[in-house]
mmCIF file of C-alpha atoms and ligand atoms in Angstrom:
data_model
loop_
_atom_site.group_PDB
_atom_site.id
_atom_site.type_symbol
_atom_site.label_atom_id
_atom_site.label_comp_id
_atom_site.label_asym_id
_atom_site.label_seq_id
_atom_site.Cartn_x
_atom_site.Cartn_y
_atom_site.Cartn_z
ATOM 1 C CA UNK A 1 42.542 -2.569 -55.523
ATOM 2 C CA UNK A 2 45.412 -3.585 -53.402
ATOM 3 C CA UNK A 3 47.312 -6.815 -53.741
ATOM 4 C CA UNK A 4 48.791 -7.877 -50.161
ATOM 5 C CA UNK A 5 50.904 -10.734 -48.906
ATOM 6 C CA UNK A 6 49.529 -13.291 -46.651
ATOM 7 C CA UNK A 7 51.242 -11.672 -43.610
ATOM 8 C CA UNK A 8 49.620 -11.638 -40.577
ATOM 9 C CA UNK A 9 48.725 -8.097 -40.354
ATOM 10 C CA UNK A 10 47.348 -8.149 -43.791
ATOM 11 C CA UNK A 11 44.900 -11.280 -42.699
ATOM 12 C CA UNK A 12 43.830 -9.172 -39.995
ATOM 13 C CA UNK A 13 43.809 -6.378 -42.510
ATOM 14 C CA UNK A 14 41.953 -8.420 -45.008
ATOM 15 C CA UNK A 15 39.216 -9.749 -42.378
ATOM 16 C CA UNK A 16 38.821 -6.418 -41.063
ATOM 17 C CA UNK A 17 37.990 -4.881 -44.609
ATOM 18 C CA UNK A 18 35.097 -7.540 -44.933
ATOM 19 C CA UNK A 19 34.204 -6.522 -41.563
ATOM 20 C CA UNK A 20 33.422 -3.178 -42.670
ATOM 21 C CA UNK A 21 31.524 -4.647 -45.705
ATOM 22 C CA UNK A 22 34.760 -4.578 -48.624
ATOM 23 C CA UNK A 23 35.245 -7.547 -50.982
ATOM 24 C CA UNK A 24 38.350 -9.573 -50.935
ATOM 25 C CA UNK A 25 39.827 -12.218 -53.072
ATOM 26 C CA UNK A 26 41.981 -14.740 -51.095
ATOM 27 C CA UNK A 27 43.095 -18.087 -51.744
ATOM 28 C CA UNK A 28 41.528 -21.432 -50.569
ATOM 29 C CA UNK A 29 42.659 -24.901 -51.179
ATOM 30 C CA UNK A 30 40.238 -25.130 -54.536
ATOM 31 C CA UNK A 31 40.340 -21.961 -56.085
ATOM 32 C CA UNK A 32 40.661 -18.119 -55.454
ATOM 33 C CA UNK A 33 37.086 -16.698 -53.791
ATOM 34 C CA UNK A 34 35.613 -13.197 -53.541
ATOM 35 C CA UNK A 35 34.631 -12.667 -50.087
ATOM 36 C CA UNK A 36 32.001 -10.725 -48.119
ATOM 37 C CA UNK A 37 30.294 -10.709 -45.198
ATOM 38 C CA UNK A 38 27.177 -13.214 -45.534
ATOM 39 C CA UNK A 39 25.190 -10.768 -43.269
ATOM 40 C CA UNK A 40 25.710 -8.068 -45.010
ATOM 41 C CA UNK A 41 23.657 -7.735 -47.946
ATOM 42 C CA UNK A 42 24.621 -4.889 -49.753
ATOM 43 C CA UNK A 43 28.496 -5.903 -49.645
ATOM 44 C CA UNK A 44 27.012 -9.312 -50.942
ATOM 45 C CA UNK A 45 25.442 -7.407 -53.906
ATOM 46 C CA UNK A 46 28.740 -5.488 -54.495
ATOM 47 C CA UNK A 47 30.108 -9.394 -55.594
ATOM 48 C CA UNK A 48 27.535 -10.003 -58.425
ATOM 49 C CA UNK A 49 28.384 -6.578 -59.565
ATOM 50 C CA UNK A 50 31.810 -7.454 -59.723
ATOM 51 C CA UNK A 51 31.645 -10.980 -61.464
ATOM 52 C CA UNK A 52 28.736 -10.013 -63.187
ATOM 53 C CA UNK A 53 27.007 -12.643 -61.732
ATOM 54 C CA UNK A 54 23.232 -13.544 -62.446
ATOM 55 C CA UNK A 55 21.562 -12.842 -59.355
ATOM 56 C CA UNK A 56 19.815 -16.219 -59.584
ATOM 57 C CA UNK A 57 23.027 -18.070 -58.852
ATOM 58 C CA UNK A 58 23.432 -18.401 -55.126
ATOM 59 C CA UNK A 59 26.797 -18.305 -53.123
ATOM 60 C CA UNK A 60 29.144 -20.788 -50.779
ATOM 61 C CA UNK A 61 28.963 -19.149 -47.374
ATOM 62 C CA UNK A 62 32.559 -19.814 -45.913
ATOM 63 C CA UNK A 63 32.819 -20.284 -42.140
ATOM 64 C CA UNK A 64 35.919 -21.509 -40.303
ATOM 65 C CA UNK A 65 34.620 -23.282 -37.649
ATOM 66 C CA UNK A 66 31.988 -26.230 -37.586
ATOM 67 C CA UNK A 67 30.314 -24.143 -34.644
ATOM 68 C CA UNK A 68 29.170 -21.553 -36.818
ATOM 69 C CA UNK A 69 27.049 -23.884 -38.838
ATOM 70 C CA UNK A 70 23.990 -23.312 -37.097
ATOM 71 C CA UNK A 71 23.947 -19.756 -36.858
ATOM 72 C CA UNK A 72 23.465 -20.001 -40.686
ATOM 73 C CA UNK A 73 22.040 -23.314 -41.455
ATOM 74 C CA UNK A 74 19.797 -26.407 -39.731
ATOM 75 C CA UNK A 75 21.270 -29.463 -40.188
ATOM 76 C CA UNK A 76 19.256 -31.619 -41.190
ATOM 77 C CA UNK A 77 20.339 -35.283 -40.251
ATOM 78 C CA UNK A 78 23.069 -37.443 -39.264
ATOM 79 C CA UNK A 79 24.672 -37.583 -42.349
ATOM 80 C CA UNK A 80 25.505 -34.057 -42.777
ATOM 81 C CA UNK A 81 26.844 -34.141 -39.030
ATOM 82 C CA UNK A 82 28.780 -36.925 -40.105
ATOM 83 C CA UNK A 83 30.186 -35.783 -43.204
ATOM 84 C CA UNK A 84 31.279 -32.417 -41.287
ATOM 85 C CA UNK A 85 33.172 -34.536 -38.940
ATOM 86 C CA UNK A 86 34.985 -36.472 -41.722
ATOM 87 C CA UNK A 87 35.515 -34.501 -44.386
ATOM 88 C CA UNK A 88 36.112 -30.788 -42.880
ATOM 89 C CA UNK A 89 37.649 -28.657 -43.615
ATOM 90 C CA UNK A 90 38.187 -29.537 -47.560
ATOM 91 C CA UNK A 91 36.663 -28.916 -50.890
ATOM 92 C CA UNK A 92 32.985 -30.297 -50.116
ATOM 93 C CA UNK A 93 30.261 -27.743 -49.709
ATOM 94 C CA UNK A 94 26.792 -28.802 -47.658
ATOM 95 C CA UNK A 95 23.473 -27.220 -48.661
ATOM 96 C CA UNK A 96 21.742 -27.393 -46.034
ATOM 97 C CA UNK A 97 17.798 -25.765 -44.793
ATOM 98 C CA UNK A 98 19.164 -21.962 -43.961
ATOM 99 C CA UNK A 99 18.164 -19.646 -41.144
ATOM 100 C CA UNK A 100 15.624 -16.837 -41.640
ATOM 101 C CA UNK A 101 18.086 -14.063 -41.074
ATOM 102 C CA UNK A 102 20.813 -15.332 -44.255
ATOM 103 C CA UNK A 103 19.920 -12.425 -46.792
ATOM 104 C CA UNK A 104 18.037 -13.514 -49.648
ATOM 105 C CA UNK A 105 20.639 -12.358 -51.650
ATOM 106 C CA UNK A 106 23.312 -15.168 -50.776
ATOM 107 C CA UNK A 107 20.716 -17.898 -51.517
ATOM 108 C CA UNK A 108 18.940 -16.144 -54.443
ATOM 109 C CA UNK A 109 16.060 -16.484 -52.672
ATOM 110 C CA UNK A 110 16.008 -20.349 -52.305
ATOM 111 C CA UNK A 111 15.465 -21.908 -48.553
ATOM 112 C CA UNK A 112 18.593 -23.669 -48.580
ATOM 113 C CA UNK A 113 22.270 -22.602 -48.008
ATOM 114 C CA UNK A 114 25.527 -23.740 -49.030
ATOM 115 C CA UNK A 115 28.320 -24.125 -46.352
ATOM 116 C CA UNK A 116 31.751 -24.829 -46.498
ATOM 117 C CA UNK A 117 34.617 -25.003 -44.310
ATOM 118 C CA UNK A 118 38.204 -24.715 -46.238
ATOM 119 C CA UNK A 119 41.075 -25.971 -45.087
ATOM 120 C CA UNK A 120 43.388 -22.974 -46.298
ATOM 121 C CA UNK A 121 44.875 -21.485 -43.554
ATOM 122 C CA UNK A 122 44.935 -17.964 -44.980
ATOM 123 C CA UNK A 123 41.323 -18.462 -45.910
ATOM 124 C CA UNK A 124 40.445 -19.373 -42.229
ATOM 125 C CA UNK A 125 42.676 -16.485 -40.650
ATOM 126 C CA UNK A 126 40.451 -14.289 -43.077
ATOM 127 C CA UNK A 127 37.161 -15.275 -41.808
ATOM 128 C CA UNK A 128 37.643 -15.788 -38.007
ATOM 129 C CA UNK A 129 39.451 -11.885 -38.330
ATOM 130 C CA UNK A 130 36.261 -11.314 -40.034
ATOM 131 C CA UNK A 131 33.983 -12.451 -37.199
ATOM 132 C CA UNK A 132 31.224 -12.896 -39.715
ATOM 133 C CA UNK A 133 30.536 -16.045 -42.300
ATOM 134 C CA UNK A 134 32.260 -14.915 -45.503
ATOM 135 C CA UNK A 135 30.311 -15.062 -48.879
ATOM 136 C CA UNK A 136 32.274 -16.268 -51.549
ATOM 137 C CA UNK A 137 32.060 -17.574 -55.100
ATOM 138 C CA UNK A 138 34.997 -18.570 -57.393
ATOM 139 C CA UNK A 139 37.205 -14.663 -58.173
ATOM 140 C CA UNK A 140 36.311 -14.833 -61.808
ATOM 141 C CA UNK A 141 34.248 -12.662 -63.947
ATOM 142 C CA UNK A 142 31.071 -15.015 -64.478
ATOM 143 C CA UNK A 143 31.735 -17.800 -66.992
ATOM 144 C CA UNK A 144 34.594 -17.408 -67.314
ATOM 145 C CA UNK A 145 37.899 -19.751 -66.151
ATOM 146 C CA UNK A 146 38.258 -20.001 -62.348
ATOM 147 C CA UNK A 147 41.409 -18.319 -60.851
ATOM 148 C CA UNK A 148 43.989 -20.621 -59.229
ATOM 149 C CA UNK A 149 46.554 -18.022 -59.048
ATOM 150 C CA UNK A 150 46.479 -14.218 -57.672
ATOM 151 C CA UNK A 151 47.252 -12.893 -61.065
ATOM 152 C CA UNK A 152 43.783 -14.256 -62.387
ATOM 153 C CA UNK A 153 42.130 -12.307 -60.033
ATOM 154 C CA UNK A 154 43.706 -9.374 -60.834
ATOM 155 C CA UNK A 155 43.783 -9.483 -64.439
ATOM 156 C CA UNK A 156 39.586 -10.890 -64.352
ATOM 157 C CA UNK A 157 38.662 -8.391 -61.567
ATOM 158 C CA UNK A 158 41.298 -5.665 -61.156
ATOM 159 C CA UNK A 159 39.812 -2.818 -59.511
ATOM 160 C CA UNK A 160 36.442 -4.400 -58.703
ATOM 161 C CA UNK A 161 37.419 -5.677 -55.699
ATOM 162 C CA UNK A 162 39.348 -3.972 -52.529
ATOM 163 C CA UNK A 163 41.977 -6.274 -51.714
ATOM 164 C CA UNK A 164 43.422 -9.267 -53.066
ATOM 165 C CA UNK A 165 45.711 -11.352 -50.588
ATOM 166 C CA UNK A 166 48.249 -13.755 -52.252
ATOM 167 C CA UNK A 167 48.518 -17.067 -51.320
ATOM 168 C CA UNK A 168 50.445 -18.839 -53.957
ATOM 169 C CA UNK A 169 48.767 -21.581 -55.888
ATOM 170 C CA UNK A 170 45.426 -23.232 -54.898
ATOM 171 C CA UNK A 171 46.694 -26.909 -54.410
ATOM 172 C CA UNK A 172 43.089 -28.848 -55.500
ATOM 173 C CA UNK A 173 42.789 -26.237 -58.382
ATOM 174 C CA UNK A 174 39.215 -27.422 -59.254
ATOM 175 C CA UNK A 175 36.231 -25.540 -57.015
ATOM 176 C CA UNK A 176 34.296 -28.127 -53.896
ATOM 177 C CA UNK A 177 32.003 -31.035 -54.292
ATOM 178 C CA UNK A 178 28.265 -29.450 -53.881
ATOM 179 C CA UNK A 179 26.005 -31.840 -52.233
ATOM 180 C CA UNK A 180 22.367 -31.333 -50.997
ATOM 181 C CA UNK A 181 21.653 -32.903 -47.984
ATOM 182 C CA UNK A 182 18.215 -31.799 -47.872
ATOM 183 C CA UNK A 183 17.436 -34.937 -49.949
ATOM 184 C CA UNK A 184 17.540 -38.474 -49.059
ATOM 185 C CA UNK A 185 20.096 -40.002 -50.272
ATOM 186 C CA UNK A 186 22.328 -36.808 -50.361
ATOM 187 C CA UNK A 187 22.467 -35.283 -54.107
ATOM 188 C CA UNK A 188 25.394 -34.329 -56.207
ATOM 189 C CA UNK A 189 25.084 -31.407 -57.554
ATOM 190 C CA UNK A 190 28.372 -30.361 -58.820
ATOM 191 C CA UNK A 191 31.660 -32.775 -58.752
ATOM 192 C CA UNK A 192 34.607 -31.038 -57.198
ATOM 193 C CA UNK A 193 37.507 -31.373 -55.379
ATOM 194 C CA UNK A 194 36.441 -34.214 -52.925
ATOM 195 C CA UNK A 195 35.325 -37.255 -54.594
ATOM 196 C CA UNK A 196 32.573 -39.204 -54.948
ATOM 197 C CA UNK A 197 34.316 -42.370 -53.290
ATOM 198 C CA UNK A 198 35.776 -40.532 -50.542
ATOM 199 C CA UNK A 199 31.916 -39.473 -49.464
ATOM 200 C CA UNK A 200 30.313 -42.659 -50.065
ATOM 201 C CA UNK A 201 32.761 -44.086 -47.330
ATOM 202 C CA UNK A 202 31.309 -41.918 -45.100
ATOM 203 C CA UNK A 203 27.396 -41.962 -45.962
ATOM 204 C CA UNK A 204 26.940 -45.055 -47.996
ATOM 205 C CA UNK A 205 25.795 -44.108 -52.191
ATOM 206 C CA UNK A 206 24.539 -40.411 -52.876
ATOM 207 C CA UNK A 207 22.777 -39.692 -55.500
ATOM 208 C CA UNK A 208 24.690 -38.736 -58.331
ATOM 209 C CA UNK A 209 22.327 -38.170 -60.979
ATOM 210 C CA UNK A 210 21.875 -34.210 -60.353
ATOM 211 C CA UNK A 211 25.700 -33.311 -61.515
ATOM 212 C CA UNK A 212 27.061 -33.699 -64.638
ATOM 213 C CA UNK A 213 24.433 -32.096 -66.482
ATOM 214 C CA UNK A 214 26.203 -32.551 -69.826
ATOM 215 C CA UNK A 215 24.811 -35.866 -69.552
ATOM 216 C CA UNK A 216 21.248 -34.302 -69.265
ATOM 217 C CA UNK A 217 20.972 -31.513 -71.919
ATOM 218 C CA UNK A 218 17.895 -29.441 -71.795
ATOM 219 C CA UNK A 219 17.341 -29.861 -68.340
ATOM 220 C CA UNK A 220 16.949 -26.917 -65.995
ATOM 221 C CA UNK A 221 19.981 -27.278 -63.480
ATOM 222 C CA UNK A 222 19.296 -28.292 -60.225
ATOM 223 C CA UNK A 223 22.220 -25.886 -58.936
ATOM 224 C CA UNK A 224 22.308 -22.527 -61.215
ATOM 225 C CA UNK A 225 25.817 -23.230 -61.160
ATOM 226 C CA UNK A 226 25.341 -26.119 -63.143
ATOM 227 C CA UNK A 227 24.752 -24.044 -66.315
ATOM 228 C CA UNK A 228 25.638 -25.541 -69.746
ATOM 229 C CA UNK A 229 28.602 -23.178 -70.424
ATOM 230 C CA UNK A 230 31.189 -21.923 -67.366
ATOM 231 C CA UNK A 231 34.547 -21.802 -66.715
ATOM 232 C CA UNK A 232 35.094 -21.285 -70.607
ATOM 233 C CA UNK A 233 38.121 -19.688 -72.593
ATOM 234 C CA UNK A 234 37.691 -17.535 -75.222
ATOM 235 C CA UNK A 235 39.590 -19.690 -77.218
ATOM 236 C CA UNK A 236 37.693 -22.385 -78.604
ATOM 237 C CA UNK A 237 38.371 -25.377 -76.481
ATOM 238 C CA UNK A 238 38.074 -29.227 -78.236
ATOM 239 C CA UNK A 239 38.045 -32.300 -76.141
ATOM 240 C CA UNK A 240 39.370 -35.472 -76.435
ATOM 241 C CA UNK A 241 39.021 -39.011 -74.911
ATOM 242 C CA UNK A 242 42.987 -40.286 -74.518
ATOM 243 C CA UNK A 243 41.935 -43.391 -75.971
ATOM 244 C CA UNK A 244 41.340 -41.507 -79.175
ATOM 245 C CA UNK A 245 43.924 -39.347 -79.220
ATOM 246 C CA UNK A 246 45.460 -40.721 -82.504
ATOM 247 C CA UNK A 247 42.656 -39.373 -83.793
ATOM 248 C CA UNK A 248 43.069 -35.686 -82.646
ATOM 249 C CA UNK A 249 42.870 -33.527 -85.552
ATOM 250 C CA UNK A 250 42.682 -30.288 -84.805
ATOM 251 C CA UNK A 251 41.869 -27.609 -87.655
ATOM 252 C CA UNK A 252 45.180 -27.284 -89.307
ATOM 253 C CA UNK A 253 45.675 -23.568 -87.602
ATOM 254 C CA UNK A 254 47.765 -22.901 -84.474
ATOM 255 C CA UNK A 255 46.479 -25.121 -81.395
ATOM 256 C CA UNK A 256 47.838 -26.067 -78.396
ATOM 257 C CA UNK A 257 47.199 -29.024 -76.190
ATOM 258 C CA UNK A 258 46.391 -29.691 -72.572
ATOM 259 C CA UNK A 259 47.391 -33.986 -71.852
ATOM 260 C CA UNK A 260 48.689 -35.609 -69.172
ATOM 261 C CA UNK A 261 49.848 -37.771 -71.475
ATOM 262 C CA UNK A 262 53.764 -38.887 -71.108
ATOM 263 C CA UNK A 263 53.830 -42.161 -73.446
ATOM 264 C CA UNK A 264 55.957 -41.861 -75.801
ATOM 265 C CA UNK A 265 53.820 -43.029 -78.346
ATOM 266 C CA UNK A 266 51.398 -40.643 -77.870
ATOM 267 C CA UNK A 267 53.506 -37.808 -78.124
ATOM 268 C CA UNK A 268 55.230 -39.225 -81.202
ATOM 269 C CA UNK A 269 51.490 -39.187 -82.752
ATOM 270 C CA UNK A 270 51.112 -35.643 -81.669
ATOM 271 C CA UNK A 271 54.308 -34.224 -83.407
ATOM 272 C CA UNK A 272 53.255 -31.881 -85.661
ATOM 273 C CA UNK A 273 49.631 -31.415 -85.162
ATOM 274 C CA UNK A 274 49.961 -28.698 -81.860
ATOM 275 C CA UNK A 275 52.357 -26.235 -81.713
ATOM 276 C CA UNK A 276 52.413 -26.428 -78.282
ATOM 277 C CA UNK A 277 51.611 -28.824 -75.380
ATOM 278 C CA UNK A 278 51.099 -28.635 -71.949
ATOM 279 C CA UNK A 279 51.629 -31.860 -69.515
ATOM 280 C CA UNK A 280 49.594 -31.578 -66.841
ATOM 281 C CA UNK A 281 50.781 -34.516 -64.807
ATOM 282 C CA UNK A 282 54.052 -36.992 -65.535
ATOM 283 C CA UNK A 283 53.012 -39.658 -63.312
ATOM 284 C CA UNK A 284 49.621 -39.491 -64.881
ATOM 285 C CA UNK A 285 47.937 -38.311 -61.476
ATOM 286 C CA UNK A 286 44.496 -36.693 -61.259
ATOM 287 C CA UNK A 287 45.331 -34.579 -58.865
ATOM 288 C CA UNK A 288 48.160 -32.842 -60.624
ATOM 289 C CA UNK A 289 45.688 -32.577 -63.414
ATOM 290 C CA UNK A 290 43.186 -31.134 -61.259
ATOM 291 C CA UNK A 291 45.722 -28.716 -59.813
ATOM 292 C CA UNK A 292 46.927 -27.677 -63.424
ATOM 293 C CA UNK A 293 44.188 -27.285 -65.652
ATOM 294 C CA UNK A 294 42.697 -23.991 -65.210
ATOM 295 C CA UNK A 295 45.815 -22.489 -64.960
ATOM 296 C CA UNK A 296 46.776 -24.464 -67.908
ATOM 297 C CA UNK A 297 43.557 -23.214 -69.538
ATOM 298 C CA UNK A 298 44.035 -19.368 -68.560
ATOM 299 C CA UNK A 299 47.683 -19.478 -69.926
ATOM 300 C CA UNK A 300 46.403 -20.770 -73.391
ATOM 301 C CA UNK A 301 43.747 -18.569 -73.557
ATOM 302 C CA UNK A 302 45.970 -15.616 -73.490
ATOM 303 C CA UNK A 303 48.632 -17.019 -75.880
ATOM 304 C CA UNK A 304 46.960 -16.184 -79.520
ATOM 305 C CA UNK A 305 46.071 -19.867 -80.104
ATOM 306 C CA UNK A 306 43.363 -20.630 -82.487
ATOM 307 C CA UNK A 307 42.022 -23.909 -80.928
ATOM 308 C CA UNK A 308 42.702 -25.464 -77.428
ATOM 309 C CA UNK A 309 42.852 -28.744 -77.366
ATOM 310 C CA UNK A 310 41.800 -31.277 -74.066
ATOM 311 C CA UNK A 311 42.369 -34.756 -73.084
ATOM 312 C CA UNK A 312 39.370 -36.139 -70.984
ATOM 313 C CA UNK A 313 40.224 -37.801 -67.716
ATOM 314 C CA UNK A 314 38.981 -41.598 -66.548
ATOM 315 C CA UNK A 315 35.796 -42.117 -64.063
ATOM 316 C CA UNK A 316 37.835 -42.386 -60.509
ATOM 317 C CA UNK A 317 38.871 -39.670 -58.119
ATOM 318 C CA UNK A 318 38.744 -36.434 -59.599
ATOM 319 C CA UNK A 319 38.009 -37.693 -63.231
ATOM 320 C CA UNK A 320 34.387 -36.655 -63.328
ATOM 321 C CA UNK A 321 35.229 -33.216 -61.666
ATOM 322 C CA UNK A 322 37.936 -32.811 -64.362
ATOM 323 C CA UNK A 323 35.691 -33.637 -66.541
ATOM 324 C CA UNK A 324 32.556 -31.821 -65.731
ATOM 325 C CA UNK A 325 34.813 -28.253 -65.722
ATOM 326 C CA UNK A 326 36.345 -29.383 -69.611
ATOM 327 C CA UNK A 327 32.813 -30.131 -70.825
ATOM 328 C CA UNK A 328 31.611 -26.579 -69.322
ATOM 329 C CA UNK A 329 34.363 -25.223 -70.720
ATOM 330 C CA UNK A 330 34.083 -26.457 -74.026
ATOM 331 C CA UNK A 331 30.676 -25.095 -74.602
ATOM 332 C CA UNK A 332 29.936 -21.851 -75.596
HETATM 333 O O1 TXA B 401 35.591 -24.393 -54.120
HETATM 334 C C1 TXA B 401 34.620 -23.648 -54.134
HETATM 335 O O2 TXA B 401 33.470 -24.062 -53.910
HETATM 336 C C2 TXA B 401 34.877 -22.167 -54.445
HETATM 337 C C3 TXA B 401 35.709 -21.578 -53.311
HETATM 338 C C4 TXA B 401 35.878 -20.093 -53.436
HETATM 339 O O3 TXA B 401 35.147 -21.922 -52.086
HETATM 340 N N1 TXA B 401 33.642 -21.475 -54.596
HETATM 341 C C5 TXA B 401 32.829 -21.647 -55.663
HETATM 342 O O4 TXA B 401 31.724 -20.825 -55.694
HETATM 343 O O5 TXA B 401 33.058 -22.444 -56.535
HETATM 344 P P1 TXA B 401 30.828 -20.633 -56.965
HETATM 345 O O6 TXA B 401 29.886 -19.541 -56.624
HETATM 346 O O7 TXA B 401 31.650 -20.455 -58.151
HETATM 347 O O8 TXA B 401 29.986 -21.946 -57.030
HETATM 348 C C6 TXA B 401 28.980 -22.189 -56.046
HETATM 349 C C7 TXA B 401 28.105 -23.333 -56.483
HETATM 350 C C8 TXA B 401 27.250 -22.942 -57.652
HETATM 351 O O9 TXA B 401 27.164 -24.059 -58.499
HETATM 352 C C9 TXA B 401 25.910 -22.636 -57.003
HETATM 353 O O10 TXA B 401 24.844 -22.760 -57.883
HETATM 354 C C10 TXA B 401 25.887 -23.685 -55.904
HETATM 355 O O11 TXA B 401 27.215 -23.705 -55.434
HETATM 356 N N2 TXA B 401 25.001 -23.317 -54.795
HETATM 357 C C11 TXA B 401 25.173 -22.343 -53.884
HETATM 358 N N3 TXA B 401 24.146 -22.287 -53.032
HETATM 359 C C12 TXA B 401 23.288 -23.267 -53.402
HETATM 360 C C13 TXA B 401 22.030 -23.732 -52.903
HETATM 361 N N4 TXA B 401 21.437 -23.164 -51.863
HETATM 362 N N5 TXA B 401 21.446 -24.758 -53.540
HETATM 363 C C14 TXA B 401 22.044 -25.358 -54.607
HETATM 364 N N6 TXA B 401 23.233 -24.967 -55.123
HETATM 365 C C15 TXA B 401 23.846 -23.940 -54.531
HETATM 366 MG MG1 MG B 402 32.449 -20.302 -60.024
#
């Protein structure tokens, strides 16, 4: 494995090496991805070796132009056209009817694909130096917390994957919006990094009731990434709702605390009870929050707590996407 700068010889570099059918971690605006050429199938297998994916989990293809959609995918009314137009490139990914020729492999077998067009810049030098569409899941080993940082893909993949091109920090910090436009009204499948408002002023009201699955234990999920228990720590992680904070109790061992809690009063009631504490946001913004938490949750993991402890966002924005990654995480 070789860790490069986002020069622009190594983007060519990088692109090049998926060319030739390598795997390479680069940044996007969400999180870190392992990429591979979509065509190719046997570099596509080399990334569910690598996470230790199940191969019934199917992959983002990444493409960096909205021309490239149909050489992968039909779309499959005006609202997908229109939500391209809008909302590209950014954290939403479209799953669309795919084209005979995407591999099996990338869509587990299903008839649908799911695109998405980032808005990193060193993602999209990557894939047009690819000339191919770039499969790509989160950099992580399978279950485990996403990477928002180049670090967490080395020290979650190391020498699994060829090259890993750093880009800094991943400015969203919580993985796309899934949404299936083969049904009618669109379906959420997974909250993400685009919200739920922002789409509805494009489309009119989705569907929301496939995401969040927390809500609907015992169901199969709709999107195999919508399993019960992902993005977890091995720490054990608690949650609470900030309106119940007072009530936070956590075991009496060592435990640390993720808030974006700045009152005063709150942290007066916290003395004592965490030996550490990590404030996501000042202002109290969702998007800091967003952008902080799995780094947050990677840095407590590795710091010999006992118990991790998690304030639950509100409804708006990025709430239910923050929230939807703590309850996976929580679960074991
Ligand atoms: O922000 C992101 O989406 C990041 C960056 C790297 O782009 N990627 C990412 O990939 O989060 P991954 O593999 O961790 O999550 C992909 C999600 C999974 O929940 C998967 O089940 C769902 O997309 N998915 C992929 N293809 C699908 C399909 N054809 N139908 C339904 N769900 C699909
Ligand atoms: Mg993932």
């Amino acid at each position: 494995m070789e860790l490069l700068e986002a020069t622009a010889d190594n983007l060519r570099r990088a692109g090049e090496c998926i060319a030739q059918g390598g795997l390479v971690a680069f940044p996007t605006e969400t999180v870190y991805g392992l990429g591979a050429d979509a065509f190719d199938a046997k570099a596509v297998a080399r990334i569910f070796e690598a996470k230790a994916r199940p191969s019934f989990d199917p992959l983002i293809v990444h493409i960096a132009s909205i021309s490239q959609v149909e050489k992968i995918a039909e779309i499959p009314g005006p609202s997908a056209s229109a939500l391209m137009q809008a909302l590209w490139p950014g954290p939403l990914t479209l799953v669309m009817p795919k084209r005979s020729w995407v591999p099996d492999i990338v869509t587990s077998g299903l008839d649908t694909v799911a695109l998405r067009l980032p808005a990193h810049a060193v993602a999209r030098a990557i894939i047009v130096h690819s000339r191919t569409a770039v499969a790509a899941p989160s950099a992580n080993p399978f279950g485990y917390i996403s990477p928002t940082l180049a670090r967490h893909v080395q020290l979650g993949l190391g020498d699994k994957v060829d090259l890993i091109v750093n880009g800094g920090a991943c400015s969203i910090g919580l993985e796309s919006t899934v949404l299936d436009m083969t049904f009618e009204p669109p379906r959420l499948l997974r909250p993400g990094g685009t919200s739920i408002e922002a789409i509805e002023a494009v489309i009119g009201p989705i569907d929301r009731g496939g995401a969040g699955l927390e809500s609907a234990p015992g169901r199969p999920p709709a999107s195999p990434g919508l399993l019960d228990s992902h993005y977890a720590p091995r720490t054990p992680l608690y949650l609470v709702e900030s309106s119940l904070f007072a009530q936070a109790r956590p075991s009496g061992r060592d435990a640390a605390l993720i808030t974006s809690a700045t009152s005063g009063a709150i942290l007066e009631s916290l003395a004592g009870r965490f030996s550490l504490a990590r404030f996501l946001s000042p202002s109290g913004s969702l998007i800091e929050v967003a952008a902080g938490l799995f780094a947050a949750l990677h840095e407590l993991d590795s710091g010999g707590f006992d118990e991790i402890w998690a304030e639950l966002a509100g409804g708006q924005g990025l709430g239910p996407a923050i929230n939807d990654r703590l309850y996976k995480a929580s679960r074991k």
